[in-house]
Amino acid sequence: MKPSSVAVGFLAEPIAPVMAALGLDYASTPWQRRSSDTLTDWTHESPPDSRWWGTYLLKADSLAEARSVLPLLRSEGRAERFVLVIDGHEPGQDGEAPTVVHLTTRAAAAGRVVPGVGYTVVIEGDRWVPVHAAATAALASVREAKPVQLVGGLRLGITDPRDRAWLVGDPLASLMTPELLHPEDDDIYAVDVIVGSPPSELPVIAGRRTPDIWVAAPDDLPPVDISLLNPRGFLSETAEATFELTADDLPESGILSDRRLAALRTARYVTVDGTRFDSRAWQLARWLTQAGVAGVPLLVSDLPQDVRTMVGQPLVGLIQAFDPHDHAVQRESKSIDLRRAAMEEFAPAARWSRIMETLGRTSLPDPTVTVLLATKRPDKVGSALAQVADQSWDRLELVLVLHGFSANDHPGVRRSLDDYPGVIVVVEVPGETVFGDVLRAGTAAAGGEYLTKMDDDDWYGPHHVRDLVRAIQHSGAQLVGSQVEFVYLESLDITTRRPSLGERYSDHVAGGTMLLRLDDLRRLGGWRPVHRAVDRCLLQAVQAAGGLIYRSHGQNYLMHRYSAVDSHGGHTWNPADSTFLQSVAGQWDGFVPPPQIQAEPPATSGRRDDLSSYFRSGNRQ
């Protein structure tokens, strides 16, 4: 007898036309229909190793919805094939074609859009495939970056499928079926924390920790799936049109889907009239946290008090900070403030860290970061150290490489080192050492989980490191950094802004902003032993190894360019000033840092009498 096939997401829709469009046989097996909200649909009489299915078909309206079902598949056994259908999803609809493949255990071929069905990924093999593993692979294939472990080493479970929002698609999370709630004496519990009350008391067995139980209050908001909803795709320059949030945009689940977010990116603002959602406060509050993590500029009016309480007043204040008259730079800066605060409140790791504290458990620590700063200019040490000391990321160490001089020979350098308030390691290398080997010497002394490189003469916002860490966490990229958007040309006393390309995967970031895992850097062979183009060599190595590069916003970084004629700045890359005056999106007289940077102009700045800006200072925006 052929095993049954399973269809999830087809409660009121015919299955046969979809199977026919995919070239698969519908009539060869009986079918079970499953609701992702009904516990009895996921309760089986047979043990997990006896669950065998024909075709396992999962259909969802968005990638976000499909990912939310993943924990329900943990104990579903094996199938002859797994089919994922994302209804209406087409590659490139958000401006970048995702890497989508049709996977088998024998080969990999391109995925496809099936007219009238949606985007499909089929996984089948020489033998039966585990349903959960196949679903994880299928969902991963729809995105450039593989899913990250959203809550670190924490394992989470639910007892009711309707609570799956608390798991946000974590591939390690589980629907706690009876066998998982009552494991064998020689087995272990699959999770550390269970959301919702189990139907019966959990057995206490010697040598095995019983999971903690956490029950969400009616006004508790779940975390946001930052691997899907994040600043990627934000555009600083958009059409003047605004979108209005309507009841149709606010489903019962409160989910802001990845597809809807892509559509919202084209609008300058999304307007929200709180009076229209009086009876749906929880759904509106959840939608606002997701829009906040994505950095969607909002114009909100008459927000109900219960929504304010659920979202939190600090975040509400940032949501209400937008002004329709803001210049594009100011609008983006407010979006950056909003997304940073929302991510640190509602990202899975952050949300669960606070819950773990209420349970008396150790919270999930932030990663450690090493700042690698190499300099051959003693006069720049003090200002460079001050910028690192101002960084808001707490778990930070600085490795300072003095290239060609000793701290003991420069009293000012010695004082700056003694006054530095954080963890610092000083490395001294001879002046003839090529730049790549200078960086190698500093990297050898690094102890952080991540390493980021900063320059001694550029300006950085206080949240520069923080935003890069969050970018590498939500993007899944191997290396992140910023674009060179803002440049101060000291010889002309002009600040320019190059066109913003938005947050996106890229092949290039500014060398003075790169951040990656220290282990990844070592696996790539470290820094090339060359005197220039060190950054470009690393970017090429990441791409050659199949890694991804992600470019975050440009407002935390202001490049400082001296005259290209006398090269007194000592830049390893030293183009003419005209390079930074081509295709500019904005230009201002004098030193005008972006809103995310608080800095004073260099002491040597000041326009010569024979120079003037293309733009009068009164036109600054």
PDB file of N, CA, C and O in Angstrom, residues 148-156 165-168 170 222-227 293 342-357 361-367 393 450 469-470 473-474:
ATOM      1  N   VAL A 148      20.478  31.841   9.542  1.00  0.00           N
ATOM      2  CA  VAL A 148      21.399  31.881  10.672  1.00  0.00           C
ATOM      3  C   VAL A 148      20.706  31.278  11.883  1.00  0.00           C
ATOM      4  O   VAL A 148      19.492  31.172  11.950  1.00  0.00           O
ATOM      5  N   GLN A 149      21.491  30.847  12.853  1.00  0.00           N
ATOM      6  CA  GLN A 149      20.918  30.340  14.097  1.00  0.00           C
ATOM      7  C   GLN A 149      20.452  31.548  14.899  1.00  0.00           C
ATOM      8  O   GLN A 149      21.245  32.262  15.504  1.00  0.00           O
ATOM      9  N   LEU A 150      19.156  31.761  14.915  1.00  0.00           N
ATOM     10  CA  LEU A 150      18.613  33.029  15.369  1.00  0.00           C
ATOM     11  C   LEU A 150      18.822  33.273  16.859  1.00  0.00           C
ATOM     12  O   LEU A 150      18.954  34.401  17.291  1.00  0.00           O
ATOM     13  N   VAL A 151      18.793  32.235  17.670  1.00  0.00           N
ATOM     14  CA  VAL A 151      18.911  32.441  19.111  1.00  0.00           C
ATOM     15  C   VAL A 151      20.095  31.663  19.674  1.00  0.00           C
ATOM     16  O   VAL A 151      20.040  31.111  20.764  1.00  0.00           O
ATOM     17  N   GLY A 152      21.167  31.621  18.919  1.00  0.00           N
ATOM     18  CA  GLY A 152      22.380  30.997  19.417  1.00  0.00           C
ATOM     19  C   GLY A 152      22.187  29.541  19.750  1.00  0.00           C
ATOM     20  O   GLY A 152      21.614  28.767  18.989  1.00  0.00           O
ATOM     21  N   GLY A 153      22.650  29.133  20.907  1.00  0.00           N
ATOM     22  CA  GLY A 153      22.558  27.733  21.305  1.00  0.00           C
ATOM     23  C   GLY A 153      21.268  27.376  22.008  1.00  0.00           C
ATOM     24  O   GLY A 153      21.088  26.236  22.429  1.00  0.00           O
ATOM     25  N   LEU A 154      20.344  28.324  22.141  1.00  0.00           N
ATOM     26  CA  LEU A 154      19.092  28.069  22.848  1.00  0.00           C
ATOM     27  C   LEU A 154      18.151  27.250  21.976  1.00  0.00           C
ATOM     28  O   LEU A 154      17.949  27.545  20.800  1.00  0.00           O
ATOM     29  N   ARG A 155      17.546  26.207  22.554  1.00  0.00           N
ATOM     30  CA  ARG A 155      16.571  25.375  21.851  1.00  0.00           C
ATOM     31  C   ARG A 155      15.181  25.681  22.396  1.00  0.00           C
ATOM     32  O   ARG A 155      14.953  25.647  23.599  1.00  0.00           O
ATOM     33  N   LEU A 156      14.252  25.981  21.494  1.00  0.00           N
ATOM     34  CA  LEU A 156      12.918  26.405  21.876  1.00  0.00           C
ATOM     35  C   LEU A 156      11.871  25.438  21.351  1.00  0.00           C
ATOM     36  O   LEU A 156      12.047  24.826  20.288  1.00  0.00           O
ATOM     37  N   ALA A 165       4.946  31.788  16.196  1.00  0.00           N
ATOM     38  CA  ALA A 165       5.583  33.088  15.975  1.00  0.00           C
ATOM     39  C   ALA A 165       6.761  33.305  16.920  1.00  0.00           C
ATOM     40  O   ALA A 165       7.685  34.053  16.601  1.00  0.00           O
ATOM     41  N   TRP A 166       6.730  32.654  18.088  1.00  0.00           N
ATOM     42  CA  TRP A 166       7.834  32.812  19.035  1.00  0.00           C
ATOM     43  C   TRP A 166       9.092  32.092  18.574  1.00  0.00           C
ATOM     44  O   TRP A 166      10.176  32.307  19.124  1.00  0.00           O
ATOM     45  N   LEU A 167       8.986  31.239  17.577  1.00  0.00           N
ATOM     46  CA  LEU A 167      10.131  30.469  17.092  1.00  0.00           C
ATOM     47  C   LEU A 167      10.734  31.069  15.831  1.00  0.00           C
ATOM     48  O   LEU A 167      11.850  30.708  15.454  1.00  0.00           O
ATOM     49  N   VAL A 168      10.003  31.959  15.169  1.00  0.00           N
ATOM     50  CA  VAL A 168      10.423  32.694  13.967  1.00  0.00           C
ATOM     51  C   VAL A 168      11.282  31.867  13.002  1.00  0.00           C
ATOM     52  O   VAL A 168      12.310  32.322  12.514  1.00  0.00           O
ATOM     53  N   ASP A 170      13.218  29.308  13.348  1.00  0.00           N
ATOM     54  CA  ASP A 170      14.501  28.750  13.777  1.00  0.00           C
ATOM     55  C   ASP A 170      14.523  27.256  13.439  1.00  0.00           C
ATOM     56  O   ASP A 170      13.676  26.486  13.903  1.00  0.00           O
ATOM     57  N   PRO A 222       5.870  38.711  20.023  1.00  0.00           N
ATOM     58  CA  PRO A 222       6.936  37.766  19.696  1.00  0.00           C
ATOM     59  C   PRO A 222       8.095  38.458  18.998  1.00  0.00           C
ATOM     60  O   PRO A 222       7.977  39.610  18.547  1.00  0.00           O
ATOM     61  N   PRO A 223       9.222  37.776  18.872  1.00  0.00           N
ATOM     62  CA  PRO A 223      10.361  38.361  18.162  1.00  0.00           C
ATOM     63  C   PRO A 223      10.074  38.486  16.669  1.00  0.00           C
ATOM     64  O   PRO A 223       9.095  37.950  16.142  1.00  0.00           O
ATOM     65  N   VAL A 224      10.958  39.191  15.988  1.00  0.00           N
ATOM     66  CA  VAL A 224      10.854  39.424  14.545  1.00  0.00           C
ATOM     67  C   VAL A 224      11.905  38.575  13.831  1.00  0.00           C
ATOM     68  O   VAL A 224      13.050  38.488  14.286  1.00  0.00           O
ATOM     69  N   ASP A 225      11.511  37.970  12.749  1.00  0.00           N
ATOM     70  CA  ASP A 225      12.428  37.141  11.960  1.00  0.00           C
ATOM     71  C   ASP A 225      13.361  38.062  11.175  1.00  0.00           C
ATOM     72  O   ASP A 225      13.087  38.472  10.047  1.00  0.00           O
ATOM     73  N   ILE A 226      14.510  38.399  11.780  1.00  0.00           N
ATOM     74  CA  ILE A 226      15.415  39.378  11.175  1.00  0.00           C
ATOM     75  C   ILE A 226      16.111  38.859   9.934  1.00  0.00           C
ATOM     76  O   ILE A 226      16.695  39.641   9.175  1.00  0.00           O
ATOM     77  N   SER A 227      16.069  37.560   9.684  1.00  0.00           N
ATOM     78  CA  SER A 227      16.674  37.057   8.452  1.00  0.00           C
ATOM     79  C   SER A 227      15.830  37.416   7.236  1.00  0.00           C
ATOM     80  O   SER A 227      16.330  37.404   6.110  1.00  0.00           O
ATOM     81  N   VAL A 293      11.952  47.073  12.642  1.00  0.00           N
ATOM     82  CA  VAL A 293      13.190  46.329  12.391  1.00  0.00           C
ATOM     83  C   VAL A 293      13.646  46.515  10.945  1.00  0.00           C
ATOM     84  O   VAL A 293      14.846  46.588  10.665  1.00  0.00           O
ATOM     85  N   ALA A 342      14.742  48.893  17.219  1.00  0.00           N
ATOM     86  CA  ALA A 342      13.764  47.812  17.089  1.00  0.00           C
ATOM     87  C   ALA A 342      14.454  46.460  17.031  1.00  0.00           C
ATOM     88  O   ALA A 342      13.979  45.483  17.626  1.00  0.00           O
ATOM     89  N   MET A 343      15.573  46.379  16.338  1.00  0.00           N
ATOM     90  CA  MET A 343      16.282  45.104  16.238  1.00  0.00           C
ATOM     91  C   MET A 343      16.833  44.694  17.598  1.00  0.00           C
ATOM     92  O   MET A 343      16.807  43.509  17.957  1.00  0.00           O
ATOM     93  N   GLU A 344      17.314  45.636  18.366  1.00  0.00           N
ATOM     94  CA  GLU A 344      17.882  45.286  19.660  1.00  0.00           C
ATOM     95  C   GLU A 344      16.811  45.017  20.705  1.00  0.00           C
ATOM     96  O   GLU A 344      17.120  44.507  21.785  1.00  0.00           O
ATOM     97  N   GLU A 345      15.576  45.302  20.392  1.00  0.00           N
ATOM     98  CA  GLU A 345      14.472  44.976  21.287  1.00  0.00           C
ATOM     99  C   GLU A 345      13.751  43.711  20.848  1.00  0.00           C
ATOM    100  O   GLU A 345      13.351  42.893  21.679  1.00  0.00           O
ATOM    101  N   PHE A 346      13.600  43.499  19.516  1.00  0.00           N
ATOM    102  CA  PHE A 346      12.740  42.428  19.032  1.00  0.00           C
ATOM    103  C   PHE A 346      13.450  41.393  18.157  1.00  0.00           C
ATOM    104  O   PHE A 346      12.792  40.473  17.681  1.00  0.00           O
ATOM    105  N   ALA A 347      14.748  41.504  17.949  1.00  0.00           N
ATOM    106  CA  ALA A 347      15.461  40.404  17.302  1.00  0.00           C
ATOM    107  C   ALA A 347      15.368  39.175  18.203  1.00  0.00           C
ATOM    108  O   ALA A 347      15.298  39.297  19.435  1.00  0.00           O
ATOM    109  N   PRO A 348      15.318  37.971  17.639  1.00  0.00           N
ATOM    110  CA  PRO A 348      15.111  36.772  18.466  1.00  0.00           C
ATOM    111  C   PRO A 348      16.086  36.647  19.633  1.00  0.00           C
ATOM    112  O   PRO A 348      15.666  36.353  20.746  1.00  0.00           O
ATOM    113  N   ALA A 349      17.364  36.844  19.378  1.00  0.00           N
ATOM    114  CA  ALA A 349      18.338  36.683  20.460  1.00  0.00           C
ATOM    115  C   ALA A 349      18.093  37.702  21.569  1.00  0.00           C
ATOM    116  O   ALA A 349      18.192  37.386  22.758  1.00  0.00           O
ATOM    117  N   ALA A 350      17.780  38.953  21.178  1.00  0.00           N
ATOM    118  CA  ALA A 350      17.532  39.988  22.190  1.00  0.00           C
ATOM    119  C   ALA A 350      16.261  39.696  22.976  1.00  0.00           C
ATOM    120  O   ALA A 350      16.224  39.824  24.207  1.00  0.00           O
ATOM    121  N   ARG A 351      15.213  39.305  22.263  1.00  0.00           N
ATOM    122  CA  ARG A 351      13.933  39.040  22.934  1.00  0.00           C
ATOM    123  C   ARG A 351      14.074  37.872  23.907  1.00  0.00           C
ATOM    124  O   ARG A 351      13.592  37.916  25.039  1.00  0.00           O
ATOM    125  N   TRP A 352      14.762  36.820  23.473  1.00  0.00           N
ATOM    126  CA  TRP A 352      14.887  35.640  24.318  1.00  0.00           C
ATOM    127  C   TRP A 352      15.900  35.835  25.445  1.00  0.00           C
ATOM    128  O   TRP A 352      15.802  35.181  26.487  1.00  0.00           O
ATOM    129  N   SER A 353      16.840  36.729  25.276  1.00  0.00           N
ATOM    130  CA  SER A 353      17.758  37.034  26.381  1.00  0.00           C
ATOM    131  C   SER A 353      17.004  37.586  27.567  1.00  0.00           C
ATOM    132  O   SER A 353      17.245  37.212  28.719  1.00  0.00           O
ATOM    133  N   ARG A 354      16.050  38.478  27.297  1.00  0.00           N
ATOM    134  CA  ARG A 354      15.267  39.056  28.390  1.00  0.00           C
ATOM    135  C   ARG A 354      14.335  38.017  29.013  1.00  0.00           C
ATOM    136  O   ARG A 354      14.110  38.012  30.222  1.00  0.00           O
ATOM    137  N   ILE A 355      13.772  37.151  28.181  1.00  0.00           N
ATOM    138  CA  ILE A 355      12.911  36.101  28.724  1.00  0.00           C
ATOM    139  C   ILE A 355      13.726  35.148  29.597  1.00  0.00           C
ATOM    140  O   ILE A 355      13.278  34.726  30.669  1.00  0.00           O
ATOM    141  N   MET A 356      14.936  34.816  29.143  1.00  0.00           N
ATOM    142  CA  MET A 356      15.784  33.915  29.923  1.00  0.00           C
ATOM    143  C   MET A 356      16.107  34.518  31.281  1.00  0.00           C
ATOM    144  O   MET A 356      16.185  33.801  32.290  1.00  0.00           O
ATOM    145  N   GLU A 357      16.293  35.813  31.338  1.00  0.00           N
ATOM    146  CA  GLU A 357      16.565  36.461  32.622  1.00  0.00           C
ATOM    147  C   GLU A 357      15.375  36.330  33.562  1.00  0.00           C
ATOM    148  O   GLU A 357      15.548  36.140  34.770  1.00  0.00           O
ATOM    149  N   ARG A 361      17.701  32.201  34.070  1.00  0.00           N
ATOM    150  CA  ARG A 361      18.731  31.545  33.267  1.00  0.00           C
ATOM    151  C   ARG A 361      19.694  32.580  32.706  1.00  0.00           C
ATOM    152  O   ARG A 361      19.385  33.767  32.598  1.00  0.00           O
ATOM    153  N   THR A 362      20.876  32.144  32.340  1.00  0.00           N
ATOM    154  CA  THR A 362      21.872  33.037  31.767  1.00  0.00           C
ATOM    155  C   THR A 362      21.400  33.556  30.414  1.00  0.00           C
ATOM    156  O   THR A 362      20.920  32.789  29.574  1.00  0.00           O
ATOM    157  N   SER A 363      21.513  34.866  30.208  1.00  0.00           N
ATOM    158  CA  SER A 363      21.102  35.452  28.947  1.00  0.00           C
ATOM    159  C   SER A 363      22.134  35.154  27.868  1.00  0.00           C
ATOM    160  O   SER A 363      23.261  34.725  28.146  1.00  0.00           O
ATOM    161  N   LEU A 364      21.753  35.381  26.629  1.00  0.00           N
ATOM    162  CA  LEU A 364      22.623  35.095  25.495  1.00  0.00           C
ATOM    163  C   LEU A 364      23.581  36.261  25.297  1.00  0.00           C
ATOM    164  O   LEU A 364      23.145  37.395  25.054  1.00  0.00           O
ATOM    165  N   PRO A 365      24.886  36.058  25.377  1.00  0.00           N
ATOM    166  CA  PRO A 365      25.822  37.180  25.291  1.00  0.00           C
ATOM    167  C   PRO A 365      26.003  37.678  23.868  1.00  0.00           C
ATOM    168  O   PRO A 365      25.877  36.925  22.897  1.00  0.00           O
ATOM    169  N   ASP A 366      26.283  38.972  23.747  1.00  0.00           N
ATOM    170  CA  ASP A 366      26.678  39.521  22.459  1.00  0.00           C
ATOM    171  C   ASP A 366      28.090  39.055  22.122  1.00  0.00           C
ATOM    172  O   ASP A 366      28.895  38.782  23.019  1.00  0.00           O
ATOM    173  N   PRO A 367      28.423  38.975  20.838  1.00  0.00           N
ATOM    174  CA  PRO A 367      29.777  38.547  20.466  1.00  0.00           C
ATOM    175  C   PRO A 367      30.817  39.610  20.789  1.00  0.00           C
ATOM    176  O   PRO A 367      30.510  40.803  20.894  1.00  0.00           O
ATOM    177  N   TRP A 393      29.353  49.661  21.275  1.00  0.00           N
ATOM    178  CA  TRP A 393      29.428  48.207  21.467  1.00  0.00           C
ATOM    179  C   TRP A 393      30.293  47.917  22.680  1.00  0.00           C
ATOM    180  O   TRP A 393      31.473  48.291  22.726  1.00  0.00           O
ATOM    181  N   TYR A 450      34.657  38.524  16.258  1.00  0.00           N
ATOM    182  CA  TYR A 450      34.680  39.262  14.998  1.00  0.00           C
ATOM    183  C   TYR A 450      35.875  40.202  14.993  1.00  0.00           C
ATOM    184  O   TYR A 450      36.353  40.647  16.041  1.00  0.00           O
ATOM    185  N   VAL A 469      27.799  44.681  13.342  1.00  0.00           N
ATOM    186  CA  VAL A 469      27.506  43.376  13.962  1.00  0.00           C
ATOM    187  C   VAL A 469      26.071  42.967  13.654  1.00  0.00           C
ATOM    188  O   VAL A 469      25.803  41.812  13.285  1.00  0.00           O
ATOM    189  N   ARG A 470      25.140  43.882  13.791  1.00  0.00           N
ATOM    190  CA  ARG A 470      23.749  43.552  13.485  1.00  0.00           C
ATOM    191  C   ARG A 470      23.589  43.209  12.004  1.00  0.00           C
ATOM    192  O   ARG A 470      22.800  42.321  11.654  1.00  0.00           O
ATOM    193  N   GLN A 473      24.683  39.714  11.391  1.00  0.00           N
ATOM    194  CA  GLN A 473      23.761  38.767  12.000  1.00  0.00           C
ATOM    195  C   GLN A 473      22.508  38.581  11.156  1.00  0.00           C
ATOM    196  O   GLN A 473      22.030  37.464  10.965  1.00  0.00           O
ATOM    197  N   HIS A 474      21.946  39.659  10.642  1.00  0.00           N
ATOM    198  CA  HIS A 474      20.693  39.504   9.893  1.00  0.00           C
ATOM    199  C   HIS A 474      20.920  39.138   8.433  1.00  0.00           C
ATOM    200  O   HIS A 474      20.047  38.556   7.796  1.00  0.00           O
TER     201      HIS A 474
END
